[in-house]
mmCIF file of C-alpha atoms and ligand atoms in Angstrom:
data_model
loop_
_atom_site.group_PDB
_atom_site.id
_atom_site.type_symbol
_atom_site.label_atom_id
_atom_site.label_comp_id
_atom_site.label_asym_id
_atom_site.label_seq_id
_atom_site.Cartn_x
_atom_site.Cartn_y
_atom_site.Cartn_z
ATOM 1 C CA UNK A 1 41.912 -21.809 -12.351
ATOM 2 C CA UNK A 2 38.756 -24.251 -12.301
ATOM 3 C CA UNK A 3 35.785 -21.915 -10.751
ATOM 4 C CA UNK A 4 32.730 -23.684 -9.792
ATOM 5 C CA UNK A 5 29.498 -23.336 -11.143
ATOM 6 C CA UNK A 6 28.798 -21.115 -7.774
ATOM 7 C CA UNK A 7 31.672 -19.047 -8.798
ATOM 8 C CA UNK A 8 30.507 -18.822 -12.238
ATOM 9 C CA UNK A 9 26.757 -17.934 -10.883
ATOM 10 C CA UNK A 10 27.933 -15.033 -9.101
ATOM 11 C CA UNK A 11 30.535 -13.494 -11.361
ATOM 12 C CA UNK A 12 27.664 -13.523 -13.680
ATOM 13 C CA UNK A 13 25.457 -11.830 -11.618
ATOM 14 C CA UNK A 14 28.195 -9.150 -10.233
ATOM 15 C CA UNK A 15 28.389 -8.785 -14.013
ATOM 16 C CA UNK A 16 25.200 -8.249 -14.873
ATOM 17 C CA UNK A 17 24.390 -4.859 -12.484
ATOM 18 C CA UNK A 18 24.322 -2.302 -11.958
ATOM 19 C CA UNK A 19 21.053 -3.007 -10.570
ATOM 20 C CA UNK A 20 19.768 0.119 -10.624
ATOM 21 C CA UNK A 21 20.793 1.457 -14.279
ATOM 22 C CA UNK A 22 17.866 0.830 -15.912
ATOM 23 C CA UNK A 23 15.315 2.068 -13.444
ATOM 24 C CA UNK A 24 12.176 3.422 -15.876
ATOM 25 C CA UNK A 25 11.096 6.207 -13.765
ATOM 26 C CA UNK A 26 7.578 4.656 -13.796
ATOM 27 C CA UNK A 27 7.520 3.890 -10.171
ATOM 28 C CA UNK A 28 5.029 5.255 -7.696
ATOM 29 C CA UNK A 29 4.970 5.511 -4.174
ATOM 30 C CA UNK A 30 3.494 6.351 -0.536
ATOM 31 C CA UNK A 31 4.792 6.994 2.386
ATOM 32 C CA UNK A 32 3.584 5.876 6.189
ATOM 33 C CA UNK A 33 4.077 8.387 9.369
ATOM 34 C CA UNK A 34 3.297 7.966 12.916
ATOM 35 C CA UNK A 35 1.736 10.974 15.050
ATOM 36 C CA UNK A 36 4.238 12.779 17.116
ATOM 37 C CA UNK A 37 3.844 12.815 20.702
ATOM 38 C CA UNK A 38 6.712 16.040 20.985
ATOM 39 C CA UNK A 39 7.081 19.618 19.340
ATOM 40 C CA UNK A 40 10.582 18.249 18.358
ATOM 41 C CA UNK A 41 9.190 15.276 16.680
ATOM 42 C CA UNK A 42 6.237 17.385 15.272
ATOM 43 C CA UNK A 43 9.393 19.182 13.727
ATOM 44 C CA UNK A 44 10.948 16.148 12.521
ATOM 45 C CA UNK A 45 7.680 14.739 10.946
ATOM 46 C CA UNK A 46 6.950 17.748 8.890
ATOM 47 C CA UNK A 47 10.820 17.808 7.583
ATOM 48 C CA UNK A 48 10.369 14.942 6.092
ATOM 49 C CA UNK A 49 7.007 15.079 4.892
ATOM 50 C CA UNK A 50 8.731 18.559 3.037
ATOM 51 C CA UNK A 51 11.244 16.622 1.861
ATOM 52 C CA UNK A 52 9.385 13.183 0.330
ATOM 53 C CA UNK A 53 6.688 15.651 -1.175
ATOM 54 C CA UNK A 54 8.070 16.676 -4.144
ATOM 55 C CA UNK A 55 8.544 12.613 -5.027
ATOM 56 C CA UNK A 56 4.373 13.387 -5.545
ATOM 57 C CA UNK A 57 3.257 10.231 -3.748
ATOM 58 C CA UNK A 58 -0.026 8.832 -4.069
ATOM 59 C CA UNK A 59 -1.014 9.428 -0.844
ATOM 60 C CA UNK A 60 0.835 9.693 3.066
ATOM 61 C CA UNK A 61 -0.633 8.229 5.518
ATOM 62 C CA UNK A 62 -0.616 8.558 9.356
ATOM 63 C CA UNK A 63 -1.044 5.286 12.127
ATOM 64 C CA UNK A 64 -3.083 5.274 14.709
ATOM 65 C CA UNK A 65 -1.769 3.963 17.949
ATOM 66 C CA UNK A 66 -2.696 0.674 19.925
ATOM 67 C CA UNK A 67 -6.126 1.247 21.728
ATOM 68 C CA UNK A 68 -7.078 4.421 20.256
ATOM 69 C CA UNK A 69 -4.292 5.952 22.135
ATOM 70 C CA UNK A 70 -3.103 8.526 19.356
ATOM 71 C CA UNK A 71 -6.850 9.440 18.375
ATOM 72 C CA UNK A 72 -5.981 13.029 18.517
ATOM 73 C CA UNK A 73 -2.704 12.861 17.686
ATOM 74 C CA UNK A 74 -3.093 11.101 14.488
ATOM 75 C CA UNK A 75 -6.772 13.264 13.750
ATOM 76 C CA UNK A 76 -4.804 16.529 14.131
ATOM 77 C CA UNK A 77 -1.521 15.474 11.903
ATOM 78 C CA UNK A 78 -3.874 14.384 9.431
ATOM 79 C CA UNK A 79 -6.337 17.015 9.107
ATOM 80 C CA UNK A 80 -2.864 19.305 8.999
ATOM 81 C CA UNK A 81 -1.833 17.185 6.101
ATOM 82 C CA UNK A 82 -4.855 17.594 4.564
ATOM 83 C CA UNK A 83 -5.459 21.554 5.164
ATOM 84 C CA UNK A 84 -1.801 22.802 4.371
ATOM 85 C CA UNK A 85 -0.268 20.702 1.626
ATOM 86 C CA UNK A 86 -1.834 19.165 -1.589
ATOM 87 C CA UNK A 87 -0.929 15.795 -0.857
ATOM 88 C CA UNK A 88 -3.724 13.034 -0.279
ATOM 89 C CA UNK A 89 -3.846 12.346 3.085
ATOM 90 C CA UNK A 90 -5.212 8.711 4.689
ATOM 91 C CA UNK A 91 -5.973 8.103 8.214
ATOM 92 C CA UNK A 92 -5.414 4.983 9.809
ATOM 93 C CA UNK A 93 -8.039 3.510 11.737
ATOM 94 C CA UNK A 94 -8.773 0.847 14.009
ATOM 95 C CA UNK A 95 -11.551 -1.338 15.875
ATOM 96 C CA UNK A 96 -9.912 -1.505 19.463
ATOM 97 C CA UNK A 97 -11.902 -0.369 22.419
ATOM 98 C CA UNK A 98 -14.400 1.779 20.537
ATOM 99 C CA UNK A 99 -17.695 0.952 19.924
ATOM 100 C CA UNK A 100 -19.150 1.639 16.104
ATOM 101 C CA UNK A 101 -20.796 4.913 17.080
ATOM 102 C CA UNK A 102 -17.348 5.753 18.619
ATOM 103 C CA UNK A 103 -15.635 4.861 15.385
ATOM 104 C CA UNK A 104 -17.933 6.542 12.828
ATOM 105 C CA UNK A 105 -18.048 9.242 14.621
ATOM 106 C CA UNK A 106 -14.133 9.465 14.076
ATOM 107 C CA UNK A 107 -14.432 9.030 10.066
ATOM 108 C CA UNK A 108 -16.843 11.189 10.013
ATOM 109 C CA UNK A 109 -14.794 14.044 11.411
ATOM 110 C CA UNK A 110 -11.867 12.679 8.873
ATOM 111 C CA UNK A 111 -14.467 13.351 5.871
ATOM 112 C CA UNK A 112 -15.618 16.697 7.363
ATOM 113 C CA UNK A 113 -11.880 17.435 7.496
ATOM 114 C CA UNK A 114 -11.645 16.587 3.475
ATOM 115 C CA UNK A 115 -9.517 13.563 4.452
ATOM 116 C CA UNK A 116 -10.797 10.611 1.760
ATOM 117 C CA UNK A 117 -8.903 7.552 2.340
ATOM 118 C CA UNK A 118 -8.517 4.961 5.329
ATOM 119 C CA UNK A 119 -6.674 2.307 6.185
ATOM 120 C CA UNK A 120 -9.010 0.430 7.821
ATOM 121 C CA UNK A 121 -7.389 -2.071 10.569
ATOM 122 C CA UNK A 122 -8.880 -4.630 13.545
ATOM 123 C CA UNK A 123 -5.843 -3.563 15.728
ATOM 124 C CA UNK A 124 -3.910 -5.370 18.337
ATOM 125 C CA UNK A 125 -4.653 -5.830 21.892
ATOM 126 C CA UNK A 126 -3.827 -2.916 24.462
ATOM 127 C CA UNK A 127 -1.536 -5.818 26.317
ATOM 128 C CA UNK A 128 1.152 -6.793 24.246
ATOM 129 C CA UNK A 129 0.822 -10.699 24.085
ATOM 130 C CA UNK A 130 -3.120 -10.607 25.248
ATOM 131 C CA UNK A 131 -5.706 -12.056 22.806
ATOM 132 C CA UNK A 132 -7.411 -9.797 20.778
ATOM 133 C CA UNK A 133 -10.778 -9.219 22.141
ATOM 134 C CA UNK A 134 -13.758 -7.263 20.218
ATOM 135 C CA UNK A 135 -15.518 -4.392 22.130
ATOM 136 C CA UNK A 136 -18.950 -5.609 22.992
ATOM 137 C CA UNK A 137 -20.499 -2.607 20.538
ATOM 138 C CA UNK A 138 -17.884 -2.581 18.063
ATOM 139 C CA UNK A 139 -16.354 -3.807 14.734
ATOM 140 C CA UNK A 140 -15.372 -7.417 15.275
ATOM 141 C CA UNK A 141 -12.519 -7.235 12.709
ATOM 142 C CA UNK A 142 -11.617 -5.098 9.776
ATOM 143 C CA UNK A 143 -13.643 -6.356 6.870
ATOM 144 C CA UNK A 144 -16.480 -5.215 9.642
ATOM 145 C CA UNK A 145 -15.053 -2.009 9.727
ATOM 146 C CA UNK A 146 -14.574 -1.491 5.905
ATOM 147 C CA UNK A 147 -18.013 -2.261 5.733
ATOM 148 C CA UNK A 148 -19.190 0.052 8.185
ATOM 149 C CA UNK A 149 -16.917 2.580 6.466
ATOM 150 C CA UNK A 150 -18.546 2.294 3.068
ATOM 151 C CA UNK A 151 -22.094 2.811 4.702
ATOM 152 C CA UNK A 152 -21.085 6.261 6.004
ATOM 153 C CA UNK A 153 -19.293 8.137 3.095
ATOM 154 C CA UNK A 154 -17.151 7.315 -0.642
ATOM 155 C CA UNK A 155 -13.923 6.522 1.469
ATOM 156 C CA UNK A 156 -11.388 5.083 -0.384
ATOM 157 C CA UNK A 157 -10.510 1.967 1.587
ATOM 158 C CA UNK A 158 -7.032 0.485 2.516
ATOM 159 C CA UNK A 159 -6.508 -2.677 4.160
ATOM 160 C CA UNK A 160 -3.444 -4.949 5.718
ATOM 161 C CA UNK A 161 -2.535 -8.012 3.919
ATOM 162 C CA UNK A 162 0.260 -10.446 5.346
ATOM 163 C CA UNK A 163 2.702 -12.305 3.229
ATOM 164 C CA UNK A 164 4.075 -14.142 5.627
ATOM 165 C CA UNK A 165 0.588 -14.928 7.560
ATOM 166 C CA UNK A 166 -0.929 -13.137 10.791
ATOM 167 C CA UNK A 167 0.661 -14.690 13.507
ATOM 168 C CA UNK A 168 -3.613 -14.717 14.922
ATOM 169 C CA UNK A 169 -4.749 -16.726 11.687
ATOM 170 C CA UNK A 170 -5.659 -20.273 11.848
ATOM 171 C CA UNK A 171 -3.660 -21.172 8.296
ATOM 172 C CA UNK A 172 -2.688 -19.330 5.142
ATOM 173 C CA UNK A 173 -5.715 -19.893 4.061
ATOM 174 C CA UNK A 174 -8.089 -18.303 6.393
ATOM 175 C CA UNK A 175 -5.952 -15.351 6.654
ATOM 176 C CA UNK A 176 -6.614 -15.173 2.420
ATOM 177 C CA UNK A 177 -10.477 -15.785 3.178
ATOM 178 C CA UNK A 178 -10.297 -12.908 6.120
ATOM 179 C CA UNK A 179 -8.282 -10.739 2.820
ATOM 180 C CA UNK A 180 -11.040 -11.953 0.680
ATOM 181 C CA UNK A 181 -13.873 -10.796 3.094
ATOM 182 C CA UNK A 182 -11.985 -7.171 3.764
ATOM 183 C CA UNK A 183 -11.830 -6.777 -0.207
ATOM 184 C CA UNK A 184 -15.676 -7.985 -0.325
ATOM 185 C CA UNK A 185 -16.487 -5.287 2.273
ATOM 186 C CA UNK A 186 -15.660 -3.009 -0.070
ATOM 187 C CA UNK A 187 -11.953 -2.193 -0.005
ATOM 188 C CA UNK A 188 -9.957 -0.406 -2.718
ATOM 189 C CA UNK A 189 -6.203 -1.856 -2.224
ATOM 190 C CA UNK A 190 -4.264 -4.052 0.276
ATOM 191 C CA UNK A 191 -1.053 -3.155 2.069
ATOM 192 C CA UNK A 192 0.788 -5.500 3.230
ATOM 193 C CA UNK A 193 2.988 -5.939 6.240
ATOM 194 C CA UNK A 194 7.027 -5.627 5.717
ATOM 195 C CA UNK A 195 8.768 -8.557 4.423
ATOM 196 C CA UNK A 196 12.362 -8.914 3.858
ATOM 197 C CA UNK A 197 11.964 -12.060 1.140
ATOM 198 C CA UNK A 198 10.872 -10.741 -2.402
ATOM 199 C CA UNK A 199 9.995 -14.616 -2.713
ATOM 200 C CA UNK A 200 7.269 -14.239 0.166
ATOM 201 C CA UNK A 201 5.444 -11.893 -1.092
ATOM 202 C CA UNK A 202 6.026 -13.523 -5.143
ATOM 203 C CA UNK A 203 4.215 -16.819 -3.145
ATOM 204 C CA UNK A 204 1.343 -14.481 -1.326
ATOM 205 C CA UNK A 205 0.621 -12.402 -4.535
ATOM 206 C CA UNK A 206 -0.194 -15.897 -6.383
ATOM 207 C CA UNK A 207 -2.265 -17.044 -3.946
ATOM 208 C CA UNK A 208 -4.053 -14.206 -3.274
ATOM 209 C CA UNK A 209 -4.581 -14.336 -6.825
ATOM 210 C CA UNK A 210 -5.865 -17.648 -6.858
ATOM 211 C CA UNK A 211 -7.869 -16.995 -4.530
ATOM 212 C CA UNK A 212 -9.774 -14.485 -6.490
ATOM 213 C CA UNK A 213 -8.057 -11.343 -5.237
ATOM 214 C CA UNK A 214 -7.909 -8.732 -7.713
ATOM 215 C CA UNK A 215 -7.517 -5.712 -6.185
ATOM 216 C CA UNK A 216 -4.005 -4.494 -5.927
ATOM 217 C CA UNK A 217 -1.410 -5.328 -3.250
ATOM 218 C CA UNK A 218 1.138 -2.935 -2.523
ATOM 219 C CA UNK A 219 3.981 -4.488 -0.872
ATOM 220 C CA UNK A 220 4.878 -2.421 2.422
ATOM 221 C CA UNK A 221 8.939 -1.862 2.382
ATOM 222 C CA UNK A 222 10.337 -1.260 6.036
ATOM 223 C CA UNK A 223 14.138 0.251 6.100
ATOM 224 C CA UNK A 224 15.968 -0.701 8.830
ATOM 225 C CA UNK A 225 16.344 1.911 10.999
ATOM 226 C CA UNK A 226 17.526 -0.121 14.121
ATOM 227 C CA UNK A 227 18.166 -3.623 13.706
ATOM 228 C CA UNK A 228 17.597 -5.130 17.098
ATOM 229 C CA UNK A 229 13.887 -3.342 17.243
ATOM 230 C CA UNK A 230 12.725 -4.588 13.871
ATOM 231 C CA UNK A 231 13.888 -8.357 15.054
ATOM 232 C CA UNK A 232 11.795 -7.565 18.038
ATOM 233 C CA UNK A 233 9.137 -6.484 15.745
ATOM 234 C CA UNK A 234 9.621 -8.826 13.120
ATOM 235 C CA UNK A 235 8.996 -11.783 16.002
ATOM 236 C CA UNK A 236 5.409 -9.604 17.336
ATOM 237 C CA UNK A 237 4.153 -9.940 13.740
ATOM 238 C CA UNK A 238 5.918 -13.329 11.941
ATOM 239 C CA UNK A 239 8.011 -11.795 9.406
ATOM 240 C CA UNK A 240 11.096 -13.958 8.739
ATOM 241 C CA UNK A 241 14.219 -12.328 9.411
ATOM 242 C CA UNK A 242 17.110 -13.632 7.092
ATOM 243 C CA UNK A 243 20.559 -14.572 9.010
ATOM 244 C CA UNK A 244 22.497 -12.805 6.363
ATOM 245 C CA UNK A 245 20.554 -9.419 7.310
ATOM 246 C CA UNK A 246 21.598 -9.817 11.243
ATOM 247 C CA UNK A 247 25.264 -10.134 9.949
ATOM 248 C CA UNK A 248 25.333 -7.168 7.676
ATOM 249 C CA UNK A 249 23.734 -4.980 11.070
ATOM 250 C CA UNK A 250 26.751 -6.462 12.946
ATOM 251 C CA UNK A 251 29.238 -3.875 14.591
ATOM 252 C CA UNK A 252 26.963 -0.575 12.889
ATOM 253 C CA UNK A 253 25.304 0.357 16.304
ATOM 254 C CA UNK A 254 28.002 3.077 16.623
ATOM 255 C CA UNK A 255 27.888 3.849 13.275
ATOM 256 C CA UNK A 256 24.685 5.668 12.298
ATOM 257 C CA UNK A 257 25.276 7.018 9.117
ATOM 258 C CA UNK A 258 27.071 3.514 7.895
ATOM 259 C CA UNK A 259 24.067 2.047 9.194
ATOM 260 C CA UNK A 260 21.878 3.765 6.660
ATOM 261 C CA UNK A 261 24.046 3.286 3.928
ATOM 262 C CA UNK A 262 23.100 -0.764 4.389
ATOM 263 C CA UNK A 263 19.784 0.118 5.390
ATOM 264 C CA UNK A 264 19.172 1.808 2.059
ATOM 265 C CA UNK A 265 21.292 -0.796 0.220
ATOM 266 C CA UNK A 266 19.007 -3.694 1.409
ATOM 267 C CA UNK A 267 15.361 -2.039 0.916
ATOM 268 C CA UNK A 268 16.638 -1.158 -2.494
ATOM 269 C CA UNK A 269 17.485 -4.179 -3.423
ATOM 270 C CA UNK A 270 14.445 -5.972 -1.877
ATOM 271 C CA UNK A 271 12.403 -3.152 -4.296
ATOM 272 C CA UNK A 272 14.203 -3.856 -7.121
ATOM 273 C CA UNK A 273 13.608 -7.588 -7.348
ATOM 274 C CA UNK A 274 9.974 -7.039 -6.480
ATOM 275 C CA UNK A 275 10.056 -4.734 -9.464
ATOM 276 C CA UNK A 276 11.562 -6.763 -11.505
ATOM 277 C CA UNK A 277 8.708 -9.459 -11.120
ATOM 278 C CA UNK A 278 6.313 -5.961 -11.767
ATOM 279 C CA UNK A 279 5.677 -4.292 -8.709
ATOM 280 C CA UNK A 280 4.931 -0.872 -9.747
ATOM 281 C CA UNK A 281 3.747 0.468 -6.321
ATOM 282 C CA UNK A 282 5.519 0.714 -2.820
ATOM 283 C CA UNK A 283 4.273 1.693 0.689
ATOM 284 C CA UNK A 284 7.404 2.976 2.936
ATOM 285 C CA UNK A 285 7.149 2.685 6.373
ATOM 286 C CA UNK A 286 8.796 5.779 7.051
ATOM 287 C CA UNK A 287 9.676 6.258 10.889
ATOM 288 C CA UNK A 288 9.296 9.455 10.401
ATOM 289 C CA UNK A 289 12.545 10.197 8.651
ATOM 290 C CA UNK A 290 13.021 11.424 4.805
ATOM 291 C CA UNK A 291 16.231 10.452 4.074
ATOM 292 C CA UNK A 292 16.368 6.380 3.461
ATOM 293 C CA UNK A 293 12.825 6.524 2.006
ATOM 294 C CA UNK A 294 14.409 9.173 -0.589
ATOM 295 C CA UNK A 295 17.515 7.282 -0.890
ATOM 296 C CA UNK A 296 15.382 4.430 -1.955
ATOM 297 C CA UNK A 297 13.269 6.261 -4.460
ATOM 298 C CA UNK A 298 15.886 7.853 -5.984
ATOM 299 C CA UNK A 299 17.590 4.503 -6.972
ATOM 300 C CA UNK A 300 14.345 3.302 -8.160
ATOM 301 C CA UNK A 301 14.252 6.191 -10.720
ATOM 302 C CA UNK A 302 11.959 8.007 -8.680
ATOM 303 C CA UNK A 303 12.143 11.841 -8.669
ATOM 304 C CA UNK A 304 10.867 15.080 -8.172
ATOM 305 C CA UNK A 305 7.651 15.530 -10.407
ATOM 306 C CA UNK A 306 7.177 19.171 -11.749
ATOM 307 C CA UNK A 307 4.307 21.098 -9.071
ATOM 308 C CA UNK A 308 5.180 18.175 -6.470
ATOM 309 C CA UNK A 309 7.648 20.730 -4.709
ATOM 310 C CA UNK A 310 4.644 22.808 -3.554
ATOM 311 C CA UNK A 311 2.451 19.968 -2.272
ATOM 312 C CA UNK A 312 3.669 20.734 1.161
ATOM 313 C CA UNK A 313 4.516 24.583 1.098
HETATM 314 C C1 LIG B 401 -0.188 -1.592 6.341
HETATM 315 C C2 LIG B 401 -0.467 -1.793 7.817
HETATM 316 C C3 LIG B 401 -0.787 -0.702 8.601
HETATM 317 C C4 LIG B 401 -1.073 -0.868 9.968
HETATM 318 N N1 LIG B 401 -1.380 0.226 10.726
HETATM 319 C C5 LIG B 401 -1.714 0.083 12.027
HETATM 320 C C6 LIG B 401 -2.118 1.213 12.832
HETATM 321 O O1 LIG B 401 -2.125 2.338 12.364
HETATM 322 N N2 LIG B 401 -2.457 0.979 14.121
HETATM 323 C C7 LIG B 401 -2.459 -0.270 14.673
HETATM 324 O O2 LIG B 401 -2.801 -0.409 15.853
HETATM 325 N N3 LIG B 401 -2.073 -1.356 13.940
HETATM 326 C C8 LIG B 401 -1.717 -1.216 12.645
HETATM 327 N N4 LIG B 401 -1.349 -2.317 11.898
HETATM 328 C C9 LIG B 401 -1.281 -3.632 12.547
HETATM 329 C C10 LIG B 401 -2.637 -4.358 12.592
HETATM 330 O O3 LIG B 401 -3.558 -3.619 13.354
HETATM 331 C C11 LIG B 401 -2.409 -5.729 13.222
HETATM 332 O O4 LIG B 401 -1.650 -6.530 12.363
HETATM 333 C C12 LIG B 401 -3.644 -6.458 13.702
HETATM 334 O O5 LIG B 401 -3.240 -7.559 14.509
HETATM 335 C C13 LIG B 401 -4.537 -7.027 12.599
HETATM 336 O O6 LIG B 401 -5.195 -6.052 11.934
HETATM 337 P P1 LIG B 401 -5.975 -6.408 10.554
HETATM 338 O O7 LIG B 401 -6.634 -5.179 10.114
HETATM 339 O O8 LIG B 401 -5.075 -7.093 9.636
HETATM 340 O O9 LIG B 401 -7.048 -7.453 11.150
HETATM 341 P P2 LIG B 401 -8.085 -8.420 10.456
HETATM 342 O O10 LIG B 401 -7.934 -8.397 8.992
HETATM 343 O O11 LIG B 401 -9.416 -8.166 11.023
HETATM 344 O O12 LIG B 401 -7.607 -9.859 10.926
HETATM 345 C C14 LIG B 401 -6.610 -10.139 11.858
HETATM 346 C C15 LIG B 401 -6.439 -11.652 11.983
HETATM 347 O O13 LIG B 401 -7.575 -12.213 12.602
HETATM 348 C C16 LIG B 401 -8.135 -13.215 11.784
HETATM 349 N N5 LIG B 401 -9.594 -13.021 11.750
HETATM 350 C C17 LIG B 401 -10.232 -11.842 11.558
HETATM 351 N N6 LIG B 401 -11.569 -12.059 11.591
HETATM 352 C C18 LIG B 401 -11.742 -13.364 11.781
HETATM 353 C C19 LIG B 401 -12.880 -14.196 11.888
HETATM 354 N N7 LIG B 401 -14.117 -13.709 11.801
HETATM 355 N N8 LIG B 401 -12.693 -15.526 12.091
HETATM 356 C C20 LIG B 401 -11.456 -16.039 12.172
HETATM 357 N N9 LIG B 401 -10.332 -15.299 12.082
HETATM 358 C C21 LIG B 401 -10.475 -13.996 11.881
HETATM 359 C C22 LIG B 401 -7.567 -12.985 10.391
HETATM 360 O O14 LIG B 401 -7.409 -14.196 9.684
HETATM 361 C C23 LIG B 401 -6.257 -12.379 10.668
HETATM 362 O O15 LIG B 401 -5.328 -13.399 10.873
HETATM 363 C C24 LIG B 401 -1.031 -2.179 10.542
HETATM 364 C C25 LIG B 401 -0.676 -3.282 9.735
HETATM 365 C C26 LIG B 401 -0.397 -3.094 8.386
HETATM 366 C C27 LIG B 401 -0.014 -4.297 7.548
#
């Protein structure tokens, strides 16, 4: 039998895994939550920040909803994080409909609460679709905010970063100059926004580069959950959806638990090419939930570390 060179390609490749043998162990990671808005999901959230604990990530952090709408929410899970377990805990925070006094006065409760790291963000408009409009007495964007952060206390800073471009910037780049200005202002890392093309972020990391970025960028890794909300998410914030990922979702919406078995399948592999061109560090976007974020670690050689178990007794 004559195989083509296609053929040939992938036999080699199917030959070459397992992809995941020779994981190193020398990965390390951080996990994203969202405030609950129910005692049930309140339950929920601290299962599975229980369960990712003992993984010892660098640091959890907690969103903060459109308009300031979770202010409370995300202060209290927060400060919770940051009173009963050992884990670092970072708030997000953002410029919408707040003026500066409004805002520092927020951080400045998050640093009376021992809470040491932000993720400082502009935000989106209240309105889905709207155009993003800066309160007359606040932050204009987020490199404003960082900078307003680093007058008030020692924060360690995180910022967004977009591989794929935010769908407001003029060109690629401006949105590197905007990274540029945030990392100016004073920020520690950049996080970027989920991607589903190792490639992307290969291209965005060398530009950013180039462009005189040195601070790290930790690529943010989004399992799919539910396939037809991150498409509808994906198109809100220009990430490229591949057609092969729409076809591996097909016929799983009954099927929860196969559903996470591709889920975790996909992420993984996403993380493992990214680590294979030296990504060391990996934001999850949680949802919430424990188990695909473990899965995930796990087959990156990610476990346990010894006093981790407590961090969230
Ligand atoms: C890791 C991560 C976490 C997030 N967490 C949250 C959250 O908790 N809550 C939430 O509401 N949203 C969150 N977001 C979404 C984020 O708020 C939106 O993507 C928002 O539209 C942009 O926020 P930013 O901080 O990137 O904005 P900025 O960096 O300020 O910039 C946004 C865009 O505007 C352009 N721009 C900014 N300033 C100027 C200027 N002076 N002139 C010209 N163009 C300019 C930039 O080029 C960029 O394209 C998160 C995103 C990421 C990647």
């Amino acid at each position: 039998m004559n195989d083509s060179i296609h053929q040939r390609e992938e036999a080699r490749r199917a030959h070459d895994a397992p992809l995941f043998a020779d994981m190193a162990g020398d990965i390390d990671v951080s996990f994203e939550f969202f405030p609950p808005k129910t005692e049930k999901m309140e339950a929920t959230l601290w299962d599975s920040i229980q369960a990712l604990a003992p993984l010892g990530p660098r640091f959890v952090s907690v969103t903060y909803g459109a308009g300031g709408s979770t202010r409370e929410r995300t202060h209290a899970t927060v400060a919770r994080i940051a009173r009963e377990t050992s884990l670092a805990a970072a708030a997000h925070l953002t410029c919408v409909e707040a003026t500066k006094e409004e805002i520092d006065a927020v951080a400045e409760e998050y640093w009376a609460a021992g809470v040491r790291h932000i993720v400082a963000l502009r935000g989106d408009p209240p309105t889905a679709g709207s155009k993003y409009q800066m309160h007359p007495g606040g932050y204009e964007n987020a490199a404003a905010l960082v900078a307003g952060l680093r007058k008030l206390h020692p924060f360690e800073i995180s910022v967004a970063a977009y591989p794929e471009c935010h769908p407001d910037s003029a060109d690629e780049q401006a949105d590197l100059d905007n990274l540029k200005r945030k990392m100016d202002a004073g920020a520690n890392r950049a996080i970027t926004q989920f991607f589903f093309d190792p490639d992307h972020f290969f291209r965005f990391r060398d530009k950013a580069a180039a462009a005189g970025i040195t601070a790290e960028i930790v690529p943010g890794i989004m399992p799919v959950m539910n396939y037809a909300s991150v498409e509808r998410m994906s198109k809100m914030c220009g990430t490229q959806v591949p057609s092969w990922m729409g076809r591996l979702f097909e016929g799983l919406d009954d099927h929860p638990e196969a559903r996470q078995l591709v889920s975790a399948t996909i992420a993984a592999e996403l993380c493992r090419k990214l680590y294979a061109g030296g990504e060391r560090n990996f934001h999850f976007y949680t949802l919430n939930r424990a188990e695909l974020s473990y899965a995930i670690c796990h087959l990156l050689g990610v476990r346990p570390k010894p006093g981790a178990e407590a961090a969230a007794a």
